[in-house]
Coordinates of C-alpha atoms and ligand atoms in Angstrom, one line a residue:
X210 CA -66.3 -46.1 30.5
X211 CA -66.4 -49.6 31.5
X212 CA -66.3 -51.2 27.9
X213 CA -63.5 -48.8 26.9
X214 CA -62.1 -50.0 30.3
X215 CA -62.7 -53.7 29.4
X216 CA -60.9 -53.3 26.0
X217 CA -57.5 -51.6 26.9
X218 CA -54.9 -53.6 28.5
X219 CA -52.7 -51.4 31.0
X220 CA -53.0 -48.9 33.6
X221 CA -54.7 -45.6 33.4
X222 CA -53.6 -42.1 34.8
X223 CA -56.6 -40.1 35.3
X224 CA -57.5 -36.4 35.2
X225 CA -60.5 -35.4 36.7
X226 CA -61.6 -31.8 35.5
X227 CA -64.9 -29.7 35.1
X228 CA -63.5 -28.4 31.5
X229 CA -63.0 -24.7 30.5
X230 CA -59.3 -26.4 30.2
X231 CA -56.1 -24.3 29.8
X232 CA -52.5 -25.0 30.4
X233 CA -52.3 -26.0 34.5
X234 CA -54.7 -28.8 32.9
X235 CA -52.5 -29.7 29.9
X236 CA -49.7 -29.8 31.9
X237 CA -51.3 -32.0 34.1
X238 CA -52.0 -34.4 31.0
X239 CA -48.3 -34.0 30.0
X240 CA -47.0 -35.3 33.3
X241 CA -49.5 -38.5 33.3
X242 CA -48.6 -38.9 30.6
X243 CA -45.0 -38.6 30.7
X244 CA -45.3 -41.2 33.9
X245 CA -48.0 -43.5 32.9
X246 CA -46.0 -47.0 31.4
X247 CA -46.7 -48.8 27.9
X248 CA -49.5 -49.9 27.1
X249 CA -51.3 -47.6 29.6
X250 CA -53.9 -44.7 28.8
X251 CA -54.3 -40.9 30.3
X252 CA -57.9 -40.3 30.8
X253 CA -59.1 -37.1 31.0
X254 CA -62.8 -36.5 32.3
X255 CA -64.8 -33.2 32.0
X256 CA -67.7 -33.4 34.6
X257 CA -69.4 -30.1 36.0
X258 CA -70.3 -31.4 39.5
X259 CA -73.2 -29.6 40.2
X260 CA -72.8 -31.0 43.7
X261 CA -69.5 -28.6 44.5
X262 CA -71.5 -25.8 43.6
X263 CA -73.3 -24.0 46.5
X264 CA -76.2 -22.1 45.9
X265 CA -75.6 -18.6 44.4
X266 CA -72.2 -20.1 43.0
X267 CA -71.3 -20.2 39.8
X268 CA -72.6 -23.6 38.0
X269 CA -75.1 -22.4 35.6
X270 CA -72.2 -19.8 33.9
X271 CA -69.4 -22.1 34.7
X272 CA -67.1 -22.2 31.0
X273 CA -68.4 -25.0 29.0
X274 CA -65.9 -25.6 26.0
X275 CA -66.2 -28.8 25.3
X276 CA -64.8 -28.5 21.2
X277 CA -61.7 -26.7 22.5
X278 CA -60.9 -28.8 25.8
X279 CA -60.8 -31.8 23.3
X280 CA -57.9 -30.2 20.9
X281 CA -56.2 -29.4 24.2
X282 CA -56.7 -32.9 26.1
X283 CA -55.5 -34.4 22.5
X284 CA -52.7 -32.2 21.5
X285 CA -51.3 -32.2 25.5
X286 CA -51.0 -36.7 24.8
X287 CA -54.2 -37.8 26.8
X288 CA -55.8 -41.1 25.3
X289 CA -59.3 -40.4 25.7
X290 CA -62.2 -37.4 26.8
X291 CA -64.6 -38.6 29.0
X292 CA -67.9 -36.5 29.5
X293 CA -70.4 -38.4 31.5
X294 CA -73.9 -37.1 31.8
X295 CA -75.4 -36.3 35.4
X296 CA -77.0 -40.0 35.6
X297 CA -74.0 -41.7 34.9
X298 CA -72.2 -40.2 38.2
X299 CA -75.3 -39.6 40.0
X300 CA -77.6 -42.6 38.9
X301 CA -80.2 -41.6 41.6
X302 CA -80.2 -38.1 41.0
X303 CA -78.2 -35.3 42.6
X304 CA -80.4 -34.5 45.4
X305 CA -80.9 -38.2 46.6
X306 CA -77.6 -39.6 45.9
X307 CA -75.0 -41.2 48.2
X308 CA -73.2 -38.3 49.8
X309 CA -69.2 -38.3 51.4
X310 CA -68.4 -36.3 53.8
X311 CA -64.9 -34.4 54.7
X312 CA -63.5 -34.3 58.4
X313 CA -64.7 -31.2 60.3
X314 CA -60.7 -30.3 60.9
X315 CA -60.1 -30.2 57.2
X316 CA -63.2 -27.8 56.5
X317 CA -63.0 -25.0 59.3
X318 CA -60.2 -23.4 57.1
X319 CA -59.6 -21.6 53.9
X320 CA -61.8 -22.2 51.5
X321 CA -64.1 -24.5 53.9
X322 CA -66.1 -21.7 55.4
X323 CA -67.5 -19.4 52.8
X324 CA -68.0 -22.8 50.7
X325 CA -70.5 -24.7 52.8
X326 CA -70.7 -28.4 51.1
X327 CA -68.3 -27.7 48.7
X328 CA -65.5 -30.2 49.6
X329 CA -68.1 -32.7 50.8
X330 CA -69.5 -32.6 46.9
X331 CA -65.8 -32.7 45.5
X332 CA -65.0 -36.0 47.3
X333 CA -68.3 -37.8 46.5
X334 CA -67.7 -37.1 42.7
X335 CA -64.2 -37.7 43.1
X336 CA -65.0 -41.1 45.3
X337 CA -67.4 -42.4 42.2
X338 CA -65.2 -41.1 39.5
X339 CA -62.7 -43.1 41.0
X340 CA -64.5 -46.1 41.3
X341 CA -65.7 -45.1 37.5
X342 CA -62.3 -45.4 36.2
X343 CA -60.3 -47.4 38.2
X344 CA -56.7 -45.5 37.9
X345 CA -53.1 -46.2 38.9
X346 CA -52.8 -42.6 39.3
X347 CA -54.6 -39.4 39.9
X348 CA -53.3 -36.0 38.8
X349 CA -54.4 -32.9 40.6
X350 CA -53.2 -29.4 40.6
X351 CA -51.3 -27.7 43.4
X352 CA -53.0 -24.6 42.6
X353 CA -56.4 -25.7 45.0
X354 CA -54.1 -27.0 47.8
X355 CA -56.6 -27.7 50.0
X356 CA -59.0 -29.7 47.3
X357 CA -55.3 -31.6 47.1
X358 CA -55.1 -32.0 50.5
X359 CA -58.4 -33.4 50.9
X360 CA -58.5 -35.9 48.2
X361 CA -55.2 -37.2 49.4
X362 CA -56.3 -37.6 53.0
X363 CA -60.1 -39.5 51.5
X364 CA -57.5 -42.0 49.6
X365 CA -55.1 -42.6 52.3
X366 CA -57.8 -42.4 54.9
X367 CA -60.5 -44.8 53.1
X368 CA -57.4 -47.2 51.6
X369 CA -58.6 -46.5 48.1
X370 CA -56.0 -48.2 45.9
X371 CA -54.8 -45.1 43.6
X372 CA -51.7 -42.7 43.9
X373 CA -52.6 -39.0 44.1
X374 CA -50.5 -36.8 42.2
X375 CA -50.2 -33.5 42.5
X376 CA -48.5 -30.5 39.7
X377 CA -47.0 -27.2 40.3
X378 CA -49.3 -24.1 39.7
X379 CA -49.4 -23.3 36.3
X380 CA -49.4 -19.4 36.0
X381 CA -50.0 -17.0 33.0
X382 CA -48.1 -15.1 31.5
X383 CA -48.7 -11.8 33.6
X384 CA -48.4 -14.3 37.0
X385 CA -51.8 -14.7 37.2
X386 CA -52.6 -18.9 38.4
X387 CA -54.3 -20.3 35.7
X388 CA -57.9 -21.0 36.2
X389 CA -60.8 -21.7 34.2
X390 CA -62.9 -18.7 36.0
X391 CA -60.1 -16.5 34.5
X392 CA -62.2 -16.5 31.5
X393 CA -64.9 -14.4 33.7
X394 CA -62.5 -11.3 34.4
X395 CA -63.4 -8.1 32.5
X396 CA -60.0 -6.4 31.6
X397 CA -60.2 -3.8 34.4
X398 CA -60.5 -6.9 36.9
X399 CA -57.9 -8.7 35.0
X400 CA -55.8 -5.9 36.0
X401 CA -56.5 -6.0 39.2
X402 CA -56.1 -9.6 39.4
X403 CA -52.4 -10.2 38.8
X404 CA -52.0 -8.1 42.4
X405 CA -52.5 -11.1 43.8
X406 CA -49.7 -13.0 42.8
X407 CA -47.7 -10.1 43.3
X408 CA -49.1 -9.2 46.9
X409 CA -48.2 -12.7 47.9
X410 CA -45.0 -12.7 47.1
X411 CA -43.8 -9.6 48.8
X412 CA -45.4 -11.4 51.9
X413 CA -44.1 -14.5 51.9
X414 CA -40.7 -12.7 51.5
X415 CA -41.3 -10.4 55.0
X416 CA -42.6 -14.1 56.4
X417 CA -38.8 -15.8 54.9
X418 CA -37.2 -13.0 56.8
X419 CA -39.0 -13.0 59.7
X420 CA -38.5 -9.7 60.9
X421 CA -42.5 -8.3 60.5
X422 CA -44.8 -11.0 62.9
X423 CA -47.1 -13.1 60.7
X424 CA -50.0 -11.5 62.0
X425 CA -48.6 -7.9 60.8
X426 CA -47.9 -9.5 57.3
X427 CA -51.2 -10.5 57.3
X428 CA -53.0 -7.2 57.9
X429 CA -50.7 -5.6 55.5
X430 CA -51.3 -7.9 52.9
X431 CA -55.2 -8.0 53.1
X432 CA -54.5 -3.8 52.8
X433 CA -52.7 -4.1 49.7
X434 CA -55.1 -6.3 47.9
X435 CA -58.0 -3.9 48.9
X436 CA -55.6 -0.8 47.5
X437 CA -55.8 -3.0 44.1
X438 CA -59.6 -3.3 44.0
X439 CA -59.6 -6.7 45.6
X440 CA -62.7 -7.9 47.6
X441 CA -60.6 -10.2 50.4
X442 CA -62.2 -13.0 51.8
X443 CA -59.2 -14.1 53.6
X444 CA -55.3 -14.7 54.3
X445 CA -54.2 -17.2 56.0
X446 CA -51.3 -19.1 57.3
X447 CA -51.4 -22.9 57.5
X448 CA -49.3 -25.6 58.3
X449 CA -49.8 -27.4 54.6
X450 CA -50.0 -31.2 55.9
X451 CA -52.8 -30.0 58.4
X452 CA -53.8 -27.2 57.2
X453 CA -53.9 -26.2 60.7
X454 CA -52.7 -22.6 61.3
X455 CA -49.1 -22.5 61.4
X456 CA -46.6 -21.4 64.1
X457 CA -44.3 -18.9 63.4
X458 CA -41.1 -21.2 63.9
X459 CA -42.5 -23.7 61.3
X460 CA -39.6 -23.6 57.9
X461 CA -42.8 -24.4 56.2
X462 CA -45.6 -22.7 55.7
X463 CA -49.0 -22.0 53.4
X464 CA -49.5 -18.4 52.9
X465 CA -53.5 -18.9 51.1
X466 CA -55.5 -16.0 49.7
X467 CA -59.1 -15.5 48.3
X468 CA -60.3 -12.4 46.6
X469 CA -63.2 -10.9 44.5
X470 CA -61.9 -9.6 41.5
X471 CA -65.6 -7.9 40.4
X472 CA -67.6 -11.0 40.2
X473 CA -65.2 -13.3 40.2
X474 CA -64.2 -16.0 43.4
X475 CA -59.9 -16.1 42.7
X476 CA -57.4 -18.2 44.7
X477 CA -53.9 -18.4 45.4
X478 CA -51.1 -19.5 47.5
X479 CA -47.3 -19.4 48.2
X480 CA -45.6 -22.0 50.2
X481 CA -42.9 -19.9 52.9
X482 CA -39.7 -21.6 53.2
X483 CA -37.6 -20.6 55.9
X484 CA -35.1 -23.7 54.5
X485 CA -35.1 -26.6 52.8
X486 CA -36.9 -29.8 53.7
X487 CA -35.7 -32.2 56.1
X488 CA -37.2 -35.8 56.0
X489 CA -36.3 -38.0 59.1
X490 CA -36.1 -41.6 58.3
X491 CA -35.8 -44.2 61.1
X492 CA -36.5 -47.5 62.5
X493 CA -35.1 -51.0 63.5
X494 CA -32.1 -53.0 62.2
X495 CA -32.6 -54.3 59.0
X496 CA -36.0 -52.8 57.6
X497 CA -34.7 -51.9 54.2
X498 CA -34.0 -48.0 55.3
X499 CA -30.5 -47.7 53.5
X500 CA -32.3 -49.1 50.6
X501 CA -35.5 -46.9 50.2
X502 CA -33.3 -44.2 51.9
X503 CA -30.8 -44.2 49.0
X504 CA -33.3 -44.4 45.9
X505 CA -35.6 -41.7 47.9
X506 CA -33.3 -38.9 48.2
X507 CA -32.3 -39.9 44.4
X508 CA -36.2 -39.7 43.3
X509 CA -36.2 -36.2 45.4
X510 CA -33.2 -34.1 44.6
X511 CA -32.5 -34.7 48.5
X512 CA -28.9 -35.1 50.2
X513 CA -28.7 -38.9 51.4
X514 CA -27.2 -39.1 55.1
X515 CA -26.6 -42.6 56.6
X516 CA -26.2 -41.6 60.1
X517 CA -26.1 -45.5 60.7
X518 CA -22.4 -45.7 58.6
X519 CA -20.8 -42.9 61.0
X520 CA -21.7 -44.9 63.9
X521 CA -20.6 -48.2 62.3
X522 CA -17.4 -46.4 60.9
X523 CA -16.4 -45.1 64.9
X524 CA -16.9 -49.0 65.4
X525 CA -14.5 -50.0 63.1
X526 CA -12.1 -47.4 64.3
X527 CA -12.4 -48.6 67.9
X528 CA -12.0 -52.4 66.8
X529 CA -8.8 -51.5 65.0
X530 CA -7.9 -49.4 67.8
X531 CA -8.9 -53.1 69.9
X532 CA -10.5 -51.2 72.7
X533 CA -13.0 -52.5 74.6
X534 CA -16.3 -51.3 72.4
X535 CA -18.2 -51.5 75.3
X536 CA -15.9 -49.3 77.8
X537 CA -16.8 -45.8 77.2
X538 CA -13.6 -44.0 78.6
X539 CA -11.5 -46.1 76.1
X540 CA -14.1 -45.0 73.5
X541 CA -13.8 -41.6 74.3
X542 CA -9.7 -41.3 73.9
X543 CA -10.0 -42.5 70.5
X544 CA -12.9 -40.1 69.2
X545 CA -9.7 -37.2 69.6
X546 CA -8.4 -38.1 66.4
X547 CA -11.1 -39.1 64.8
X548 CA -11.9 -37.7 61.5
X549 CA -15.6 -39.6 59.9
X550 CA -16.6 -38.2 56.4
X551 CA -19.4 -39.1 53.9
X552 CA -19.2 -38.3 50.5
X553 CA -22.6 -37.2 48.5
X554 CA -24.4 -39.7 46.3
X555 CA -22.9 -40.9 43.1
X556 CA -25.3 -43.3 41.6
X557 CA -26.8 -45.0 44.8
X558 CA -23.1 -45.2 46.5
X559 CA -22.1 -42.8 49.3
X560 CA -18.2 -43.5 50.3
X561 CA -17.3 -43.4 53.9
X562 CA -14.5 -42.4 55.5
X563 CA -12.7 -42.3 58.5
X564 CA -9.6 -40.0 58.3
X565 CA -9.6 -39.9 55.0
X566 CA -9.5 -43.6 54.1
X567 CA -12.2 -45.4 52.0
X568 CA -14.2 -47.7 54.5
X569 CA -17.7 -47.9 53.1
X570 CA -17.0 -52.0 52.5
X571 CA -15.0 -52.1 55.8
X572 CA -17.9 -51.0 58.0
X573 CA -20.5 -53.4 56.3
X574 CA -18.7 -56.1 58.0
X575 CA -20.5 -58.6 60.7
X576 CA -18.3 -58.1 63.3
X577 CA -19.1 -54.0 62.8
X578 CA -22.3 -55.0 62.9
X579 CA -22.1 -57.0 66.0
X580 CA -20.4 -54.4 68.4
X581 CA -22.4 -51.5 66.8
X582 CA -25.0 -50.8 69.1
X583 CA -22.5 -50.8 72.2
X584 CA -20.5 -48.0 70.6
X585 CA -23.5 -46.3 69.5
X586 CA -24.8 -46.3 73.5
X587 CA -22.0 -44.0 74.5
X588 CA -23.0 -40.5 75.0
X589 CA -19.5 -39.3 74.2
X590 CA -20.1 -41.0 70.4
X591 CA -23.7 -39.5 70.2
X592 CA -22.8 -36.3 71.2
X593 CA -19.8 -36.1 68.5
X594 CA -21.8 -37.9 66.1
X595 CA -25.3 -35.5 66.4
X596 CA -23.2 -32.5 66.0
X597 CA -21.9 -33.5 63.2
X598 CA -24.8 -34.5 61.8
X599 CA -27.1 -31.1 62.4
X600 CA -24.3 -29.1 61.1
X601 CA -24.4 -31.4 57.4
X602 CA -27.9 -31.1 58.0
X603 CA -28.2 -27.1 59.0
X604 CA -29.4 -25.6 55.1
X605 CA -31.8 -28.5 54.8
X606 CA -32.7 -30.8 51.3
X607 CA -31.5 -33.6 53.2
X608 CA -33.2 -37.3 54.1
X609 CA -31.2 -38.5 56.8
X610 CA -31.4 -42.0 57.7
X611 CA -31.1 -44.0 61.5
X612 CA -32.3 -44.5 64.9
X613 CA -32.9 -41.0 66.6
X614 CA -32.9 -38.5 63.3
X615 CA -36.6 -37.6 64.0
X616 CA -36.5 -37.6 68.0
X617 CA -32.6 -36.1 68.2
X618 CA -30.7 -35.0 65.4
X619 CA -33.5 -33.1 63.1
X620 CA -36.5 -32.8 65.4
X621 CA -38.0 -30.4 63.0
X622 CA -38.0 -32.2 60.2
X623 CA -40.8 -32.0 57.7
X624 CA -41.6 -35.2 57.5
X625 CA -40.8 -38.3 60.2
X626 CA -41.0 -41.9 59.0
X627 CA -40.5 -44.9 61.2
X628 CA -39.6 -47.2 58.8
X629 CA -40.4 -51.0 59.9
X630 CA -41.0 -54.8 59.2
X631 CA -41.7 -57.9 61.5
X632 CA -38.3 -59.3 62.4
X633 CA -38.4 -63.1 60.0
X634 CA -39.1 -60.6 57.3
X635 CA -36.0 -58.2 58.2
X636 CA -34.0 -61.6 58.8
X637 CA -34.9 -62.1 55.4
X638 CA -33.9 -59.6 53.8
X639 CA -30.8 -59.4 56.1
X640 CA -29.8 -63.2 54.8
X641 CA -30.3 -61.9 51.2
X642 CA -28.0 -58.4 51.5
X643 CA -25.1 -60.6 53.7
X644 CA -24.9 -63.3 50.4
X645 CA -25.2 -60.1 47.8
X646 CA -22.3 -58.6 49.9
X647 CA -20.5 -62.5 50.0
X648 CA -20.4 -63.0 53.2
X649 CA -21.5 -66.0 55.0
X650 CA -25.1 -66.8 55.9
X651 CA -26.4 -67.8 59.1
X652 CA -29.4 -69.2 59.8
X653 CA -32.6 -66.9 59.7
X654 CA -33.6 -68.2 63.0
X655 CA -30.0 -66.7 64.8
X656 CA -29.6 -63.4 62.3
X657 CA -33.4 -63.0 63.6
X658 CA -32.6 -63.5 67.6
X659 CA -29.2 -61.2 66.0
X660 CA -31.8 -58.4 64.9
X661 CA -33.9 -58.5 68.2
X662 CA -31.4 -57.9 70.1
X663 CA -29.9 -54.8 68.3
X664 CA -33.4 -53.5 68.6
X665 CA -33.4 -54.4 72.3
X666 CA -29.7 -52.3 72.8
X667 CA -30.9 -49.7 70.5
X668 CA -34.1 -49.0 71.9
X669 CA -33.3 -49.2 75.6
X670 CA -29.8 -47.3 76.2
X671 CA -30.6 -44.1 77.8
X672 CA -29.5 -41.5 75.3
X673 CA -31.7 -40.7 72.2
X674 CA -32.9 -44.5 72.3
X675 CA -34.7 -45.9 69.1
X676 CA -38.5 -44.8 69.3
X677 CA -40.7 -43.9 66.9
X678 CA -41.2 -40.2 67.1
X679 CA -44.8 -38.9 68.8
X680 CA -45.4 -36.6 65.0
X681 CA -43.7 -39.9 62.8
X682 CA -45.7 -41.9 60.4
X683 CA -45.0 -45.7 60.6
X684 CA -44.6 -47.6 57.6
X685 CA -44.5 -51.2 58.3
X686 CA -42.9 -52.7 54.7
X687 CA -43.5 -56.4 54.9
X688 CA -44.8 -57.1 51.7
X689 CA -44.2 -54.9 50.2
X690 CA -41.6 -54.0 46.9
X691 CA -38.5 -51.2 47.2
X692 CA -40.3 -49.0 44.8
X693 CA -44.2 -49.4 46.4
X694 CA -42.0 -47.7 49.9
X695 CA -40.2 -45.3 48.0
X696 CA -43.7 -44.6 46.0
X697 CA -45.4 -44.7 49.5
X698 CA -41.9 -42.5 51.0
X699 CA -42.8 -39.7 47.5
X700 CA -46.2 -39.4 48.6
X701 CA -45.8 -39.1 52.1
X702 CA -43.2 -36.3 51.4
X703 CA -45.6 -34.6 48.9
X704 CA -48.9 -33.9 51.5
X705 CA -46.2 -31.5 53.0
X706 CA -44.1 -30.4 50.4
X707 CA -45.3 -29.2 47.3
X708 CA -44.0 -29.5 43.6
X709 CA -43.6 -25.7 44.0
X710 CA -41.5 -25.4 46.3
X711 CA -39.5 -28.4 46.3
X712 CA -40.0 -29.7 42.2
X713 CA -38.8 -33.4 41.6
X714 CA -35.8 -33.3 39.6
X715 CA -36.0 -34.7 35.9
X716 CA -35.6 -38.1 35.6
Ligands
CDP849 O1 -27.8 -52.6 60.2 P1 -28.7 -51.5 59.8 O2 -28.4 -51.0 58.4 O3 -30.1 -51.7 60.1 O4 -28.2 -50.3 60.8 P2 -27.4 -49.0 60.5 O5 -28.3 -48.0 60.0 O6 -26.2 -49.3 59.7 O7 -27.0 -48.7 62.0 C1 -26.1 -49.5 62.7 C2 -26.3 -49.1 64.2 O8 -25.8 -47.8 64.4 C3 -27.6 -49.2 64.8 O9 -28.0 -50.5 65.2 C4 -27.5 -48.3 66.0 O10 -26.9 -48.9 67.1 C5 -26.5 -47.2 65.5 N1 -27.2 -46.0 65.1 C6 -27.6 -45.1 66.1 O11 -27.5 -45.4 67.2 N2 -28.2 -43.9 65.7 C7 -28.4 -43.6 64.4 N3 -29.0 -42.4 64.1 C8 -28.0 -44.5 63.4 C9 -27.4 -45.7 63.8

């Protein structure tokens, strides 16, 4: 692996497997390799990890089929099969080896109990294979969510330099997720099998509406997978970042099963969406948010919603108006006939409008910016503006952008980012968007005492002041490129919201 390493120039996409491959792992292959750039390579490895395997499992039957996992790995566009032997990965042996282990929180769920040491073995192969092949990218499949969940948290957690990538369940034809321990089922258990999928999707449909308690879907469903021959070894609801059991109010949700179907350990999920995602995007003056913003909700399929142009376009209304921006009664008489509007996306642009007048350019100006913040402090604009703002917001599929979006507007979002930078490298960046836009540039020194002291307004006035959210993740961007936040922005999103539920629109 190292020579072959050595010798091709490029990135590699990797696919870890344990063989027995069928189409969840082609289509795996066909999306690394669909993303991975000229001149790189998809790597596919096929490694049974005798290490994931506890005892009584199923390691010594486990499918080996190694002839026909080549013709698939080849005809679905990987570059290369990899099939190290045990010494390679474990060069001290099995028993004595290096060992990782998984946080507690992460294992007291699911598939954690009834599989002592079996996520603790899938990180420690993962962990060398990683350090093995060295890959831009790492492709997993939805289907063993909390295998997913766990990887993603060792990479983010240990800073190990690779993307984690994660694909839509892959079922058969009858509905059945694909699996390589499919290959086990007799045709009587096959049968019974498919009950699953079914099962769990009249569930998560009396969970969407709400009107049975979760607990009562959950007794109900274990009862219908018995009726179908099913051994259960549980259902369970989890929150699908934490994997923590979920509240009832949550608009999403992991509904997990596993069964005995004769012999044979099956699982499956179905993510519960009461609506669809909100992501909350906020942060200081300046730290690239209507940038990252913009391209995100492109990447995503998601509305775009720059909370930051209503406020500036009340501004402007008020300066035209030439009240006082800072006396709030003479603020409040002009919200009356105040109509602000924002029109969807068309390639990165939203139009803004006040009354039905084009003002995106007009608000961008730096005497907007400069009285911004004292408009903004006024609880008559915050009220009108928040209101407006839920009710664009109210179906979901949105990333709204601004100050209070995860603390006021859309406390329940899915995902909170607080979005930030030092302030020289926001004055930066500010110097470089004022010459793109042709205005003149001041000196970094006063647009950075500018900056300060909009965070300073911002984040003390009394109503829904600018603070980072207590369940927000902070992403502090100096240094890094638009698309390395909007990559870090995509994978963020995706611990909580899978491909299945939410898929990323064709590019
Ligand atoms: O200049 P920058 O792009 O960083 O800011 P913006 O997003 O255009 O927002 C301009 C100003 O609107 C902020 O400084 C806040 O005073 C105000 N704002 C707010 O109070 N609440 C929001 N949700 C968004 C913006």
């Amino acid at each position: 692996m190292s020579a072959w390493r050595a010798s091709r120039p490029g990135p590699v996409d990797f696919v870890p497997t344990m063989g027995g491959l069928h189409q969840g792992h082609a289509e795996l292959i066909r999306r690394a390799v669909a993303c991975c750039p000229e001149p790189g390579s998809v790597v596919v490895s096929v490694y049974i990890n005798p290490l994931q395997f506890g005892e009584g499992e199923d390691f010594e039957r486990y499918p080996r089929t190694f002839e026909a996992d080549c013709l698939l790995a080849g005809q679905a566009g990987a570059t290369a099969i990899w099939c190290p032997d045990e010494r390679q990965i474990y060069p001290e042996g099995v028993a004595s080896g290096w060992r990782l282990q998984a946080p507690s929180a992460l294992l007291s769920v699911l598939c954690g109990p009834s599989r002592p040491g079996h996520f603790d073995g899938v990180v420690t192969v993962v962990s060398r294979l990683l350090a093995l092949v060295q890959p831009r990218q790492l492709w997993l499949g939805e289907k063993d969510w909390q295998q997913l969940t766990i990887v993603r948290r060792m990479v983010s957690d240990l800073g190990l330099s690779v993307r984690v990538r994660g694909c839509a369940t892959v079922r058969e034809s009858d509905g059945l997720a694909a699996s390589s321990r499919n290959l086990y089922l007799l045709p009587a258990e096959r049968r019974s099998a498919v009950a699953i999928g079914v099962a769990l999707r009249g569930a998560a449909t009396q969970l969407q509406n709400r009107l049975v308690g979760q607990n009562d879907v959950l007794i109900q469903l274990r009862r219908q997978l018995e009726t179908a021959g099913l051994e259960v070894e549980y259902v369970e609801v989890v929150d699908p970042s934490t994997l923590q059991p979920a509240q009832e109010t949550q608009s999403l949700r992991l509904l997990a099963a596993a069964v005995c179907s004769g012999s044979t350990r099956l699982i499956d999920h179905i993510f519960v969406m009461t609506r669809s995602p909100i992501v909350a995007i906020d942060g200081p003056a300046g730290a690239g948010k209507s940038t990252v913003t913009r391209a995100f909700a492109e990447r995503m399929g998601l509305l775009y919603l720059d909370t930051g142009a209503m406020y500036r376009a009340v501004t402007l209304w008020v300066q035209e108006h030439r009240a006082d921006p800072a006396n709030a009664d003479a603020v409040e008489r002009l919200l009356n006939g105040l109509e602000v509007d924002l029109s969807p996306l068309r390639n990165g642009v939203q139009t803004v409008f006040v009354n039905g007048r084009d003002v995106t350019e007009a608000i961008r100006d730096p005497k907007v910016t400069a009285a911004v913040s004292l408009v903004a402090a006024h609880a008559c604009v915050r009220a009108l503006l928040t209101r407006q703002q839920q009710r664009l917001g109210e179906k979901g599929g949105l990333v709204a952008e601004g100050r209070d979006i995860g603390t006021a507007v859309f406390p329940d979002a899915e995902l909170k980012v607080f979005l930030t930078a030092t302030p020289e490298e926001r004055a930066r960046r500010r110097a470089k968007d004022l010459q793109m836009r042709g205005h003149s540039v001041p000196a970094l020194s006063e647009l950075e005492a500018q900056i300060v002291e909009r965070d300073r307004l911002d984040s003390t006035r009394t109503i829904a002041p600018l603070v980072q959210a207590q369940d927000a993740t902070e992403l502090i961007t100096d240094g890094m490129g638009i698309e390395a936040v909007i990559d870090a922005l995509e994978d963020l999103f995706r611990r909580r919201v899978a491909e299945e539920v939410w898929p990323t629109p064709e590019r």
